[in-house]
Each structure stands twice: as C-alpha cells, then as structure tokens.
C-alpha positions as CSV (number, residue, x, y, z in Angstrom):
1,M,47.7,113.4,66.7
2,A,50.9,113.6,68.6
3,G,50.8,114.3,72.3
4,I,53.2,116.2,74.6
5,L,55.0,113.0,75.6
6,D,55.8,112.4,71.9
7,K,57.9,115.5,71.8
8,I,60.0,114.8,74.8
9,N,63.4,113.2,74.1
10,T,65.5,114.9,76.6
11,P,65.2,116.4,80.2
12,E,65.6,119.8,78.5
13,D,62.3,119.1,76.6
14,V,60.4,118.7,79.8
15,K,61.6,122.2,81.0
16,G,60.0,123.5,77.7
17,V,56.6,122.3,78.6
18,A,54.3,125.1,79.6
19,A,53.3,124.8,83.3
20,A,49.5,124.6,82.3
21,R,50.4,121.6,80.1
22,L,52.1,119.6,83.0
23,P,48.9,117.9,84.1
24,A,48.3,116.7,80.6
25,L,51.9,115.4,80.3
26,A,51.5,113.5,83.6
27,E,48.2,112.0,82.2
28,E,50.0,110.8,79.0
29,V,52.9,109.3,81.1
30,R,50.5,107.4,83.2
31,G,48.7,106.2,80.1
32,A,52.1,104.9,78.5
33,I,53.0,103.2,81.9
34,L,49.7,101.5,82.1
35,E,49.7,100.4,78.5
36,T,53.2,99.0,78.8
37,V,53.0,97.5,82.1
38,S,49.7,95.7,81.2
39,S,51.6,93.8,78.4
40,T,55.1,93.5,79.8
41,G,54.6,93.3,83.6
42,G,56.3,95.5,85.9
43,H,55.7,97.7,89.0
44,L,52.6,99.8,88.4
45,A,51.8,101.6,91.7
46,S,55.3,102.9,92.6
47,N,55.5,104.3,89.1
48,L,52.2,105.9,89.0
49,G,52.9,107.5,92.3
50,A,56.2,109.1,91.0
51,V,55.0,110.8,87.9
52,E,54.7,114.3,89.2
53,L,57.8,114.0,91.3
54,T,59.8,112.8,88.3
55,I,58.6,115.7,86.2
56,A,59.4,118.2,88.9
57,L,62.9,116.7,89.2
58,L,63.5,117.2,85.5
59,R,62.1,120.8,85.5
60,V,64.4,121.7,88.4
61,F,67.5,119.9,87.9
62,S,69.7,119.3,84.8
63,P,70.8,115.7,84.5
64,P,73.3,114.1,83.8
65,R,75.2,117.2,85.2
66,D,73.0,116.9,88.3
67,K,72.9,113.4,89.7
68,I,69.5,111.9,90.5
69,I,69.9,108.7,92.4
70,W,66.7,106.6,92.8
71,D,66.6,104.5,95.8
72,V,63.8,102.2,94.6
73,G,64.6,101.4,91.0
74,H,61.1,100.2,90.3
75,Q,59.7,103.7,90.4
76,T,61.7,105.0,87.5
77,Y,59.5,104.3,84.5
78,T,58.6,108.0,84.1
79,W,62.3,108.8,84.3
80,K,62.8,106.4,81.4
81,L,60.0,107.9,79.4
82,L,61.4,111.4,79.8
83,T,65.0,110.8,79.4
84,G,65.2,109.5,75.8
85,R,63.8,106.0,76.0
86,R,60.1,106.6,75.1
87,E,60.4,104.9,71.8
88,R,61.9,101.7,73.4
89,F,59.5,101.7,76.5
90,G,57.4,99.0,75.0
91,T,60.5,96.6,75.5
92,L,60.4,97.2,79.2
93,R,61.5,94.1,81.1
94,Q,61.8,92.1,77.9
95,R,64.9,90.2,76.7
96,G,67.1,92.8,75.0
97,G,64.8,95.6,76.1
98,L,64.8,98.3,78.7
99,S,65.6,97.3,82.3
100,G,63.0,97.7,85.0
101,F,65.6,99.6,87.0
102,P,67.9,102.5,86.3
103,K,71.0,101.2,84.4
104,P,74.0,103.4,83.6
105,E,74.8,101.3,80.5
106,E,71.3,102.1,79.2
107,S,71.4,105.8,79.6
108,P,73.7,108.7,80.6
109,F,70.8,109.8,82.9
110,D,70.9,106.7,85.0
111,V,73.8,107.4,87.4
112,F,73.4,104.3,89.7
113,V,71.9,100.9,89.5
114,A,69.1,100.6,92.0
115,G,66.8,97.8,92.8
116,P,65.7,97.2,96.3
117,A,65.4,100.0,98.8
118,G,68.2,101.4,100.9
119,T,71.3,102.2,98.6
120,A,70.6,105.6,97.3
121,L,71.7,107.8,100.2
122,S,75.0,106.1,100.5
123,A,75.5,106.3,96.8
124,A,74.6,110.0,96.9
125,I,77.0,110.8,99.6
126,G,79.8,109.2,97.7
127,M,78.8,111.1,94.6
128,A,78.7,114.4,96.4
129,V,82.0,113.7,98.1
130,A,83.6,113.0,94.8
131,R,82.1,116.1,93.2
132,D,83.6,118.2,95.9
133,R,86.9,116.6,95.7
134,M,87.1,117.0,92.0
135,A,85.9,120.6,92.3
136,T,83.2,120.1,89.8
137,D,79.6,121.5,90.0
138,G,76.1,120.0,89.8
139,Q,73.6,118.9,92.5
140,V,73.4,115.4,93.9
141,V,69.9,114.3,94.8
142,A,68.9,111.1,96.5
143,V,65.2,110.2,96.1
144,I,64.4,107.7,98.8
145,G,61.1,106.0,99.5
146,D,59.4,105.6,102.9
147,G,60.4,102.0,103.2
148,S,64.1,103.0,103.0
149,M,63.8,104.8,106.3
150,T,63.9,101.5,108.2
151,N,66.7,100.1,106.2
152,G,70.0,99.8,108.0
153,I,72.2,101.0,105.2
154,T,70.0,104.2,104.9
155,L,70.3,104.7,108.7
156,E,74.1,104.4,108.4
157,A,74.2,106.8,105.5
158,L,72.1,109.3,107.6
159,N,74.8,109.0,110.4
160,S,77.6,109.7,107.9
161,L,76.0,112.9,106.4
162,A,77.6,115.3,108.9
163,D,81.0,113.7,108.5
164,A,80.8,113.9,104.7
165,D,80.7,117.7,104.7
166,S,79.2,117.7,101.3
167,K,75.9,119.3,100.1
168,L,73.3,117.0,98.8
169,I,69.5,116.9,98.6
170,V,67.4,114.2,100.1
171,I,63.9,113.8,98.9
172,L,61.6,111.5,100.8
173,N,58.9,110.1,98.6
174,D,56.5,109.2,101.5
175,N,53.8,107.5,99.4
C-alpha cells in the first residue's frame, strides 16, 4: 500500500497534503531516512530533527523561485526526499548516487552547496541583493543551525545585514 511519501515528487505535492496527514508524512520521512542511513551511512540525528521544519518550509515557500539555503548540508535528507529525489534516495552517499549535501547539479531545488556550518547567511545575503538588483521576486531563506551562531563567517554576515538593505528570512534551527 502506497504511503503519503510515495505520492510526493515536487514541493507542490507537499502543499497538497492535508494538514491532518502531516504527522503521518513526517513519520514516513523518518522511516525512509532511518532505512537508508542504516545501510548507506550518513547524518542521522540532524536529519531526524529537521523533518517538520523541512515540511513547513515546503508548505510556506515555493522553491525554486524561493531560495532556501541550508547552512548545514547534512540536515537536508528530508529536503531531498520531498523535492523529487525519493526514488534515488537509496543511493545516498554512494558512488554515482545522491550527495549527502545540497548540490545544485543534482536538483534545481538545491541553490547552494553547503557542507559545514557557517556559509548560508552570507550566501543568502548575496542572493537577496542579486534578486533586488535584478528586480525579480521570490523569498530568500537561510536556515542556520545553532552551531553557526559561533562561526565567524555567520557573525560577519549578521554585521552585513543592515548594509545589504535587502529583505531575507533567517530561521535558527536551535536543536
């Protein structure tokens, strides 16, 4: 019997899930992550902790028009599952398979390569300034982890926010 996750191929499909079914979707996502990571290896805790956050982002925003920049790339497995890579998810971190991190070459929904913490806010400022200069629309969202708040590049980016004079959203995933 097909589950909710089996019917999700795009972020728009996530928007179509009834609110009452979202806990079941989150449970299925966690099951898929546990199953895959148990055989391929990977980052388990950070991904299990970002499931509801990822679902919420996909229900509120419309990537790829809206740019979601993940600061810690190893919390994006749910993102991969819900942005068209579910069928290849079993190849995670395998030669020729899905990357363990966001990878623009892999999907138009991955707008920035992120591995270690600290880079998302600077990238988001750049994307927001570029959006404004090109007079295009769309939101820019930086999802940063609590570890990023002690990172020098994040602190520099926070100092630059006022000078950038561009609107962006910062989400602190304080897990």
